[in-house]
Tab-separated table of C-alpha atoms and ligand atoms in Angstrom:
chain	number	residue	atom	x	y	z
A	1	MET	CA	0.000	0.000	0.000
A	2	THR	CA	1.272	3.465	-0.820
A	3	GLU	CA	2.232	5.361	2.259
A	4	VAL	CA	1.604	9.104	2.503
A	5	ASN	CA	3.374	11.063	5.203
A	6	GLU	CA	3.049	14.734	5.898
A	7	MET	CA	5.894	16.188	7.887
A	8	LYS	CA	6.295	19.556	9.519
A	9	LEU	CA	9.891	20.715	9.592
A	10	LYS	CA	11.074	23.330	12.067
A	11	GLU	CA	13.525	26.020	11.001
A	12	ASP	CA	17.106	24.897	10.296
A	13	THR	CA	16.170	21.227	10.106
A	14	GLU	CA	16.198	18.737	7.301
A	15	LEU	CA	14.244	15.691	6.272
A	16	ARG	CA	16.610	12.986	5.065
A	17	ILE	CA	15.197	10.476	2.666
A	18	GLY	CA	16.775	7.258	1.444
A	19	VAL	CA	14.747	5.467	-1.212
A	20	GLU	CA	15.162	1.754	-0.567
A	21	GLU	CA	12.414	0.409	-2.807
A	22	GLY	CA	10.376	1.776	-5.672
A	23	GLU	CA	10.325	5.536	-5.668
A	24	ALA	CA	9.516	8.429	-3.371
A	25	ILE	CA	7.473	11.439	-4.402
A	26	VAL	CA	8.096	14.631	-2.505
A	27	GLU	CA	5.964	17.763	-2.428
A	28	LEU	CA	6.369	21.073	-0.639
A	29	ILE	CA	2.991	21.904	0.890
A	30	GLU	CA	3.828	24.981	2.932
A	31	GLY	CA	6.811	27.222	3.669
A	32	ARG	CA	10.144	27.197	1.865
A	33	ALA	CA	12.601	24.332	1.454
A	34	GLU	CA	15.509	23.277	-0.711
A	35	ILE	CA	17.323	20.148	-1.790
A	36	PHE	CA	21.088	20.643	-1.852
A	37	GLY	CA	20.606	24.346	-2.517
A	38	SER	CA	17.879	24.090	-5.193
A	39	GLU	CA	14.589	25.577	-4.007
A	40	LEU	CA	11.488	23.434	-4.201
A	41	GLU	CA	8.475	24.821	-5.988
A	42	LYS	CA	5.316	24.670	-3.931
A	43	HIS	CA	2.934	21.847	-4.966
A	44	LYS	CA	5.311	20.461	-7.535
A	45	ARG	CA	5.928	16.720	-7.258
A	46	TYR	CA	9.522	15.525	-7.323
A	47	THR	CA	10.220	11.846	-7.871
A	48	PHE	CA	13.290	10.036	-6.549
A	49	GLN	CA	14.210	6.557	-7.723
A	50	LYS	CA	15.455	3.619	-5.707
A	51	GLY	CA	18.977	4.277	-4.431
A	52	SER	CA	18.531	8.054	-4.138
A	53	ARG	CA	19.477	9.864	-0.956
A	54	VAL	CA	18.445	13.446	-0.456
A	55	ALA	CA	17.908	16.001	2.278
A	56	ILE	CA	15.106	18.540	2.216
A	57	PHE	CA	16.380	21.436	4.266
A	58	THR	CA	14.471	24.459	5.460
A	59	TYR	CA	15.787	27.698	6.958
A	60	GLU	CA	12.316	28.960	7.845
A	61	GLY	CA	10.178	25.881	8.426
A	62	ALA	CA	8.115	23.895	5.928
A	63	THR	CA	5.534	21.174	5.515
A	64	ILE	CA	6.541	18.328	3.236
A	65	GLU	CA	4.554	15.416	1.902
A	66	VAL	CA	6.374	12.184	1.100
A	67	VAL	CA	4.624	9.431	-0.836
A	68	GLY	CA	6.160	5.956	-1.164
A	69	SER	CA	6.437	2.949	1.103
A	70	GLY	CA	10.101	2.295	0.306
A	71	ALA	CA	11.261	5.701	1.531
A	72	ASN	CA	13.154	5.633	4.756
A	73	SER	CA	13.011	9.128	6.204
A	74	TYR	CA	13.852	10.986	9.376
A	75	THR	CA	14.235	14.553	10.509
A	76	SER	CA	17.464	16.019	11.839
A	77	ASP	CA	18.313	19.369	13.382
A	78	GLN	CA	22.019	18.523	13.406
A	79	THR	CA	23.047	19.787	10.006
A	80	PRO	CA	26.093	21.727	8.858
A	81	MET	CA	23.993	23.787	6.423
A	82	VAL	CA	24.597	27.045	8.297
A	83	ILE	CA	28.356	26.418	8.077
A	84	TYR	CA	28.023	25.859	4.315
A	85	LEU	CA	25.961	29.031	4.081
A	86	ASN	CA	28.765	30.928	5.816
A	87	THR	CA	31.256	29.532	3.318
A	88	HIS	CA	28.992	30.853	0.591
A	89	ALA	CA	28.877	34.261	2.281
A	90	ALA	CA	32.689	34.359	2.327
A	91	LEU	CA	32.765	33.552	-1.414
A	92	GLU	CA	30.293	36.401	-2.014
A	93	GLN	CA	32.670	38.833	-0.292
A	94	ILE	CA	35.424	37.873	-2.724
A	95	ARG	CA	32.991	38.242	-5.659
A	96	LYS	CA	32.055	41.740	-4.523
A	97	VAL	CA	35.701	42.785	-4.553
A	98	ALA	CA	36.147	41.264	-8.028
A	99	GLU	CA	33.030	43.072	-9.175
A	100	SER	CA	34.260	46.481	-8.128
A	101	ASP	CA	37.873	45.976	-9.164
A	102	PRO	CA	38.531	44.116	-12.449
A	103	SER	CA	42.128	43.424	-11.420
A	104	HIS	CA	40.764	40.977	-8.829
A	105	ARG	CA	39.215	37.678	-9.549
A	106	GLY	CA	36.374	35.748	-7.990
A	107	PRO	CA	36.787	32.972	-5.434
A	108	ARG	CA	38.565	29.709	-6.123
A	109	ILE	CA	37.647	27.094	-3.621
A	110	MET	CA	38.469	23.403	-3.521
A	111	LEU	CA	36.513	20.796	-1.549
A	112	VAL	CA	38.546	17.870	-0.251
A	113	GLY	CA	37.979	14.937	2.054
A	114	PRO	CA	37.752	11.163	2.102
A	115	THR	CA	35.016	9.313	0.220
A	116	ASP	CA	31.372	9.795	1.158
A	117	VAL	CA	31.680	12.928	3.248
A	118	GLY	CA	29.518	15.064	0.957
A	119	LYS	CA	32.139	16.835	-1.216
A	120	SER	CA	30.005	16.700	-4.352
A	121	THR	CA	26.939	17.753	-2.376
A	122	VAL	CA	28.672	20.779	-0.860
A	123	CYS	CA	29.918	21.800	-4.327
A	124	ARG	CA	26.337	21.598	-5.557
A	125	ILE	CA	25.069	23.669	-2.612
A	126	LEU	CA	27.739	26.350	-3.109
A	127	CYS	CA	27.071	26.540	-6.860
A	128	ASN	CA	23.320	26.760	-6.283
A	129	TYR	CA	23.674	29.500	-3.687
A	130	SER	CA	25.882	31.517	-6.028
A	131	VAL	CA	23.409	31.156	-8.903
A	132	ARG	CA	20.650	32.302	-6.578
A	133	MET	CA	22.701	35.489	-6.061
A	134	GLY	CA	22.821	35.962	-9.829
A	135	ARG	CA	26.394	34.656	-10.187
A	136	SER	CA	27.790	32.353	-12.889
A	137	PRO	CA	30.344	30.105	-11.197
A	138	ILE	CA	32.389	27.387	-12.850
A	139	LEU	CA	32.088	23.917	-11.374
A	140	VAL	CA	35.246	21.909	-11.900
A	141	ASP	CA	35.087	18.204	-11.190
A	142	LEU	CA	38.437	16.455	-10.795
A	143	ASP	CA	36.895	13.259	-9.459
A	144	VAL	CA	37.547	10.712	-12.198
A	145	GLY	CA	35.697	8.024	-10.219
A	146	GLN	CA	32.412	9.595	-9.120
A	147	GLY	CA	32.345	12.903	-10.964
A	148	ASP	CA	29.111	14.605	-11.864
A	149	ILE	CA	29.923	16.181	-15.207
A	150	SER	CA	30.383	13.286	-17.595
A	151	VAL	CA	31.028	9.558	-17.604
A	152	PRO	CA	33.517	8.005	-15.145
A	153	GLY	CA	37.124	8.321	-16.225
A	154	THR	CA	36.802	12.000	-17.059
A	155	MET	CA	37.467	15.341	-15.452
A	156	GLY	CA	35.862	18.534	-16.611
A	157	ALA	CA	34.027	21.749	-15.984
A	158	ILE	CA	30.624	23.314	-16.532
A	159	PHE	CA	29.716	26.968	-16.665
A	160	ILE	CA	26.707	27.348	-14.431
A	161	ASN	CA	24.009	29.958	-14.752
A	162	LYS	CA	20.977	28.166	-13.439
A	163	MET	CA	20.206	26.151	-10.332
A	164	ALA	CA	20.598	22.400	-10.441
A	165	ASP	CA	17.376	20.682	-11.400
A	166	ILE	CA	16.206	18.867	-8.252
A	167	MET	CA	16.040	15.507	-10.018
A	168	GLU	CA	18.530	15.885	-12.872
A	169	GLY	CA	21.297	17.993	-11.330
A	170	PHE	CA	23.107	20.761	-13.218
A	171	ASP	CA	22.721	21.228	-16.936
A	172	CYS	CA	25.708	19.321	-18.321
A	173	SER	CA	24.714	19.626	-21.973
A	174	ARG	CA	27.766	21.682	-22.908
A	175	PRO	CA	30.551	20.473	-20.655
A	176	LEU	CA	34.275	20.790	-21.043
A	177	VAL	CA	35.498	17.204	-20.752
A	178	TYR	CA	38.962	15.655	-20.651
A	179	ASN	CA	39.386	11.940	-20.982
A	180	PHE	CA	41.563	10.414	-18.271
A	181	GLY	CA	40.438	6.911	-19.108
A	182	ALA	CA	40.397	5.307	-15.656
A	183	THR	CA	38.495	5.705	-12.406
A	184	SER	CA	41.440	6.459	-10.126
A	185	PRO	CA	44.305	8.937	-10.580
A	186	SER	CA	46.614	6.115	-9.431
A	187	GLU	CA	46.254	4.489	-12.870
A	188	ASN	CA	48.360	7.233	-14.428
A	189	LEU	CA	49.523	9.988	-12.078
A	190	PRO	CA	51.535	11.996	-14.641
A	191	LEU	CA	48.515	12.066	-16.965
A	192	TYR	CA	46.213	13.087	-14.122
A	193	ASP	CA	48.450	16.004	-13.132
A	194	LEU	CA	48.883	17.040	-16.751
A	195	LEU	CA	45.125	17.139	-17.346
A	196	VAL	CA	44.537	19.088	-14.132
A	197	LYS	CA	47.072	21.691	-15.308
A	198	GLU	CA	45.517	21.817	-18.748
A	199	LEU	CA	42.022	22.277	-17.357
A	200	ALA	CA	43.247	24.992	-14.976
A	201	GLU	CA	44.831	26.800	-17.913
A	202	VAL	CA	41.599	26.672	-19.936
A	203	ILE	CA	39.618	27.933	-16.936
A	204	ASN	CA	42.081	30.817	-16.550
A	205	GLN	CA	41.597	31.704	-20.207
A	206	ARG	CA	37.819	31.619	-19.775
A	207	CYS	CA	38.053	33.883	-16.711
A	208	ALA	CA	40.291	36.289	-18.626
A	209	VAL	CA	37.670	36.850	-21.334
A	210	ASN	CA	34.409	36.292	-19.477
A	211	ARG	CA	33.786	38.741	-16.662
A	212	ASP	CA	30.813	36.844	-15.219
A	213	SER	CA	32.840	33.633	-14.954
A	214	ASN	CA	35.734	35.545	-13.466
A	215	ILE	CA	33.514	37.056	-10.763
A	216	GLY	CA	31.500	33.861	-10.223
A	217	GLY	CA	34.707	31.993	-9.477
A	218	VAL	CA	35.648	28.348	-9.507
A	219	ILE	CA	34.303	25.629	-7.205
A	220	ILE	CA	36.380	22.463	-7.408
A	221	ASN	CA	35.313	18.957	-6.473
A	222	THR	CA	38.007	16.329	-5.908
A	223	CYS	CA	38.533	12.592	-5.462
A	224	GLY	CA	38.170	10.930	-2.075
A	225	TRP	CA	41.674	9.458	-2.323
A	226	VAL	CA	43.512	11.532	0.273
A	227	HIS	CA	46.585	9.467	1.175
A	228	GLY	CA	50.009	9.134	-0.416
A	229	ASP	CA	49.923	9.958	-4.109
A	230	GLY	CA	46.257	10.900	-3.799
A	231	TYR	CA	47.215	13.602	-1.322
A	232	GLN	CA	49.887	14.854	-3.713
A	233	CYS	CA	47.259	15.104	-6.479
A	234	LEU	CA	45.225	17.387	-4.212
A	235	VAL	CA	48.233	19.586	-3.456
A	236	ASN	CA	49.051	19.784	-7.183
A	237	ALA	CA	45.453	20.662	-8.028
A	238	ALA	CA	45.341	23.435	-5.394
A	239	GLU	CA	48.497	24.864	-6.939
A	240	ALA	CA	47.343	24.509	-10.558
A	241	PHE	CA	44.032	26.279	-9.910
A	242	GLU	CA	45.680	28.829	-7.585
A	243	VAL	CA	42.897	28.299	-5.060
A	244	GLU	CA	42.674	30.746	-2.188
A	245	SER	CA	40.602	28.454	0.008
A	246	VAL	CA	40.313	24.752	0.652
A	247	VAL	CA	37.494	23.213	2.653
A	248	VAL	CA	38.483	19.938	4.274
A	249	ILE	CA	35.419	17.939	5.162
A	250	ASP	CA	35.710	15.698	8.178
A	251	HIS	CA	39.372	14.627	8.022
A	252	GLU	CA	41.567	16.295	10.644
A	253	ARG	CA	44.860	14.820	9.528
A	254	LEU	CA	44.262	15.974	5.954
A	255	TYR	CA	43.492	19.434	7.301
A	256	ASN	CA	46.778	19.531	9.226
A	257	ASP	CA	48.795	18.173	6.312
A	258	LEU	CA	47.383	20.759	3.929
A	259	LYS	CA	48.029	23.538	6.439
A	260	ARG	CA	51.657	22.422	6.457
A	261	ASP	CA	52.052	21.951	2.711
A	262	LEU	CA	49.999	24.670	1.031
A	263	PRO	CA	51.230	28.270	0.877
A	264	SER	CA	50.214	30.417	3.857
A	265	PHE	CA	47.897	32.649	1.773
A	266	VAL	CA	45.602	29.644	1.191
A	267	LYS	CA	42.816	29.618	3.762
A	268	ILE	CA	42.219	26.074	4.944
A	269	LEU	CA	38.933	25.396	6.639
A	270	HIS	CA	37.952	22.292	8.536
A	271	GLN	CA	34.238	21.559	8.356
A	272	PRO	CA	32.070	18.693	9.577
A	273	LYS	CA	30.332	16.266	7.299
A	274	SER	CA	26.600	15.966	7.401
A	275	GLY	CA	25.279	13.026	9.417
A	276	GLY	CA	23.049	12.352	6.423
A	277	THR	CA	25.785	11.259	4.039
A	278	GLU	CA	25.857	7.539	3.476
A	279	THR	CA	28.891	5.317	3.190
A	280	ARG	CA	28.866	3.438	-0.080
A	281	SER	CA	30.450	0.040	-0.592
A	282	LYS	CA	32.808	-0.728	-3.461
A	283	GLU	CA	29.928	-2.490	-5.210
A	284	MET	CA	27.623	0.498	-4.801
A	285	ARG	CA	30.290	2.728	-6.316
A	286	ALA	CA	30.714	0.384	-9.277
A	287	THR	CA	26.934	0.323	-9.757
A	288	SER	CA	26.724	4.103	-9.620
A	289	ARG	CA	29.501	4.377	-12.244
A	290	SER	CA	27.632	2.021	-14.492
A	291	GLU	CA	24.430	3.995	-13.953
A	292	ARG	CA	26.262	7.169	-14.871
A	293	ILE	CA	27.281	5.644	-18.213
A	294	HIS	CA	23.753	4.357	-18.731
A	295	LYS	CA	22.455	7.879	-18.114
A	296	TYR	CA	24.896	9.281	-20.673
A	297	PHE	CA	23.402	7.097	-23.398
A	298	TYR	CA	19.813	6.482	-22.281
A	299	GLY	CA	19.015	9.611	-20.228
A	300	THR	CA	16.748	9.473	-17.188
A	301	PRO	CA	13.102	8.428	-16.768
A	302	TRP	CA	12.221	12.142	-17.023
A	303	SER	CA	14.259	12.892	-20.098
A	304	ARG	CA	14.951	9.799	-22.083
A	305	LEU	CA	17.568	9.651	-24.795
A	306	ASN	CA	17.619	7.243	-27.697
A	307	PRO	CA	21.137	6.170	-28.491
A	308	TYR	CA	22.181	4.529	-31.749
A	309	THR	CA	24.008	1.314	-32.458
A	310	PHE	CA	25.891	0.910	-35.712
A	311	GLU	CA	28.786	-0.952	-37.236
A	312	VAL	CA	32.072	0.582	-38.239
A	313	ASN	CA	34.876	-1.042	-40.162
A	314	PHE	CA	38.238	-1.387	-38.455
A	315	SER	CA	39.643	0.560	-41.392
A	316	ASP	CA	37.330	3.540	-40.799
A	317	ILE	CA	38.566	4.328	-37.303
A	318	LEU	CA	41.845	4.962	-35.517
A	319	ILE	CA	42.247	3.818	-31.944
A	320	ALA	CA	44.578	5.794	-29.722
A	321	LYS	CA	45.939	4.747	-26.365
A	322	ILE	CA	47.447	7.122	-23.837
A	323	GLY	CA	50.490	5.536	-22.238
A	324	ALA	CA	53.045	3.357	-23.946
A	325	GLU	CA	55.053	0.429	-22.630
A	326	ARG	CA	57.855	1.611	-20.408
A	327	LEU	CA	61.240	1.383	-22.100
A	328	PRO	CA	64.422	0.650	-20.146
A	329	GLU	CA	66.168	3.936	-19.309
A	330	SER	CA	69.152	3.008	-21.507
A	331	CYS	CA	66.867	2.934	-24.557
A	332	LEU	CA	65.437	6.394	-23.990
A	333	PRO	CA	66.613	9.289	-26.133
A	334	PHE	CA	68.824	11.788	-24.314
A	335	GLY	CA	66.756	14.203	-22.185
A	336	THR	CA	63.613	12.076	-22.129
A	337	LYS	CA	62.115	11.664	-18.702
A	338	VAL	CA	61.357	8.135	-17.573
A	339	ASP	CA	57.784	9.147	-16.854
A	340	ASP	CA	57.108	10.350	-20.379
A	341	HIS	CA	55.892	6.952	-21.505
A	342	ASN	CA	52.800	7.476	-19.358
A	343	THR	CA	51.670	10.378	-21.469
A	344	LYS	CA	52.751	9.093	-24.842
A	345	VAL	CA	49.935	8.564	-27.315
A	346	VAL	CA	50.205	5.411	-29.394
A	347	SER	CA	48.004	3.628	-31.942
A	348	VAL	CA	46.437	0.284	-31.161
A	349	ARG	CA	44.792	-2.187	-33.513
A	350	PRO	CA	41.113	-2.910	-32.923
A	351	SER	CA	40.646	-6.407	-31.490
A	352	SER	CA	38.133	-8.474	-29.568
A	353	SER	CA	39.624	-7.211	-26.292
A	354	LEU	CA	37.750	-3.970	-26.942
A	355	VAL	CA	34.374	-5.494	-26.266
A	356	HIS	CA	32.395	-3.532	-23.607
A	357	THR	CA	35.079	-0.832	-23.554
A	358	VAL	CA	34.187	2.849	-23.342
A	359	LEU	CA	36.037	4.878	-25.987
A	360	ALA	CA	36.328	8.657	-25.975
A	361	ILE	CA	35.790	10.478	-29.265
A	362	SER	CA	38.705	12.790	-29.914
A	363	PRO	CA	38.347	15.790	-32.230
A	364	CYS	CA	41.877	15.112	-33.559
A	365	ALA	CA	42.250	14.066	-37.185
A	366	ALA	CA	45.113	11.685	-36.445
A	367	VAL	CA	46.643	9.805	-33.545
A	368	SER	CA	49.010	12.387	-32.096
A	369	GLN	CA	49.958	13.914	-28.743
A	370	ASN	CA	47.058	16.375	-29.200
A	371	VAL	CA	44.716	13.538	-28.269
A	372	ILE	CA	45.550	14.207	-24.603
A	373	LYS	CA	44.877	17.918	-24.394
A	374	ASP	CA	41.913	18.270	-26.707
A	375	THR	CA	38.560	18.087	-24.952
A	376	VAL	CA	36.546	15.121	-26.122
A	377	LEU	CA	33.437	15.198	-28.309
A	378	GLY	CA	31.682	12.358	-26.508
A	379	PHE	CA	31.862	8.634	-25.837
A	380	VAL	CA	30.944	5.351	-27.460
A	381	VAL	CA	30.852	1.810	-26.101
A	382	VAL	CA	32.029	-1.196	-28.087
A	383	ASN	CA	29.090	-3.614	-27.923
A	384	GLU	CA	30.565	-6.230	-30.259
A	385	VAL	CA	33.741	-6.979	-32.141
A	386	ASN	CA	33.719	-9.169	-35.200
A	387	GLU	CA	37.269	-10.070	-36.174
A	388	GLU	CA	36.067	-11.976	-39.245
A	389	THR	CA	34.245	-9.093	-40.836
A	390	GLN	CA	36.676	-6.615	-39.251
A	391	THR	CA	33.872	-4.567	-37.756
A	392	LEU	CA	32.919	-3.105	-34.402
A	393	THR	CA	29.361	-2.473	-33.222
A	394	LEU	CA	29.210	0.757	-31.293
A	395	LEU	CA	26.683	2.223	-28.896
A	396	SER	CA	26.676	5.934	-29.595
A	397	ALA	CA	24.763	9.026	-28.509
A	398	GLN	CA	25.236	10.411	-32.009
A	399	GLN	CA	23.897	8.940	-35.232
A	400	GLU	CA	27.359	8.751	-36.706
A	401	LEU	CA	30.863	9.238	-35.441
A	402	PRO	CA	31.872	12.911	-35.522
A	403	SER	CA	35.532	11.921	-35.777
A	404	LYS	CA	37.499	8.802	-36.600
A	405	VAL	CA	39.934	8.938	-33.667
A	406	LEU	CA	38.700	6.971	-30.658
A	407	VAL	CA	40.640	6.891	-27.405
A	408	LEU	CA	40.896	3.755	-25.320
A	409	THR	CA	39.820	3.784	-21.683
A	410	SER	CA	39.955	1.090	-19.021
A	411	ILE	CA	36.259	1.638	-18.318
A	412	LYS	CA	33.820	-1.123	-19.174
A	413	PHE	CA	30.088	-0.911	-19.721
A	414	VAL	CA	27.846	-3.829	-20.526
A	415	ASP	CA	24.996	-2.494	-22.617
A	416	ASP	CA	22.369	-5.056	-21.658
A	417	ARG	CA	19.420	-2.698	-21.705
A	418	ASN	CA	19.351	-1.850	-25.381
A	419	HIS	CA	17.083	-4.655	-26.495
B	501	ATP	N1	22.391	15.921	4.352
B	501	ATP	C1	22.225	14.793	3.674
B	501	ATP	N2	21.197	13.969	3.930
B	501	ATP	C2	21.007	12.826	3.228
B	501	ATP	N3	21.830	12.411	2.277
B	501	ATP	C3	22.874	13.199	1.962
B	501	ATP	C4	23.137	14.422	2.632
B	501	ATP	N4	24.258	14.979	2.111
B	501	ATP	C5	24.679	14.126	1.160
B	501	ATP	N5	23.851	13.064	1.059
B	501	ATP	C6	23.982	11.901	0.175
B	501	ATP	O1	25.123	11.171	0.620
B	501	ATP	C7	25.793	10.584	-0.485
B	501	ATP	C8	27.266	10.981	-0.470
B	501	ATP	O2	27.381	12.375	-0.720
B	501	ATP	P1	28.405	12.930	-1.820
B	501	ATP	O3	28.256	12.176	-3.071
B	501	ATP	O4	28.232	14.389	-1.848
B	501	ATP	O5	29.771	12.562	-1.104
B	501	ATP	P2	31.237	12.634	-1.722
B	501	ATP	O6	32.162	12.999	-0.631
B	501	ATP	O7	31.224	13.516	-2.920
B	501	ATP	O8	31.430	11.119	-2.127
B	501	ATP	P3	32.501	10.519	-3.199
B	501	ATP	O9	33.709	10.234	-2.415
B	501	ATP	O10	31.844	9.260	-3.691
B	501	ATP	O11	32.687	11.505	-4.279
B	501	ATP	C9	25.020	11.039	-1.723
B	501	ATP	O12	24.127	10.011	-2.072
B	501	ATP	C10	24.263	12.259	-1.263
B	501	ATP	O13	23.072	12.436	-1.994
B	502	MG	MG1	31.805	13.123	-4.887
């Protein structure tokens, strides 16, 4: 039987909902409330699918109706929302200075912390609050595992000028996407650092020519890998984007390490995580990556997409791979760094090992080093490989390939929902 619950929320409290079965439909009956910074419209019904976790927060008090028997919900008055609001207020101060003096730029803030502490959520809240002030921030997502901008294995940026849709998130229809090709920076650290630098450079160029972006500033989401090389990636990213503040969620040691290692002009803030964030298992993360790829091709129940499948001949495409076999140092040309093989682009022959592999579509006309730094045009998945006929069957968002150079990734996707 469908369960209908009406809940009255007091000011500064939130209703946390985890959808365990079926779906949950949420409606704002009275007052004002928001989900991760996006305001709810009164009497509009919002549907959340199984697996969703959201918090409906109210500063002033609200009455909410929740429909759905599989929704596990509870109210909490222990939320860090006011702290996040203060962070937003500090960003606004920097924007005001940038607005009155063009020699200044808007805020650059990076969110760091271990997995499942709410980094992506806080980025969303901060972006939403800035849009609600009429700003146009840039959201940069460096999380190649659980990023929000494109498929797993990528890093990128979006230029935001409207609030995230409550169910769909931010409009990612025109993202800036770099293909890293794996779900952890550890797979190729030199490539990861190189792409971070490249993206930072492109963002700087955008800020130099677009005053609204410059004032709106840059909000950077990062990976939850905070130890060893992962920590170094965070330090490198802070440097590349010249951030002036870093928010460390939940992890005291990380906070102390960054205080020691980042320049003294960088403000490092230690903030609590919300008790509402859930810890996801390895399997849940893998499922959510797969769902992200599914969404890229098939859309969501509210805005479905119809992808194409077609065959291409081996001879009509070029497959590029980033990272060559490591040569012994004695074989390297004079002056070549040992690490260079990690960022060397090489050609590979199509073969049956490509089945279920995600390939990035590069705008390059040939397999060259440009494959790394050029933002990608999209992604395809190899559904089938036929060595006899020398053809590949591709799942594609576009009716035909916009370019013949496809870049290998280590990401797999089994397209079992296309029939
Ligand atoms: N206040 C809250 N109440 C309920 N759920 C929440 C709350 N804040 C965040 N969540 C949920 O908790 C989960 C983890 O949050 P989020 O994805 O922001 O964490 P993260 O640190 O970015 O994780 P990752 O390391 O995977 O990138 C998400 O499903 C999110 O919707
Ligand atoms: Mg995240």
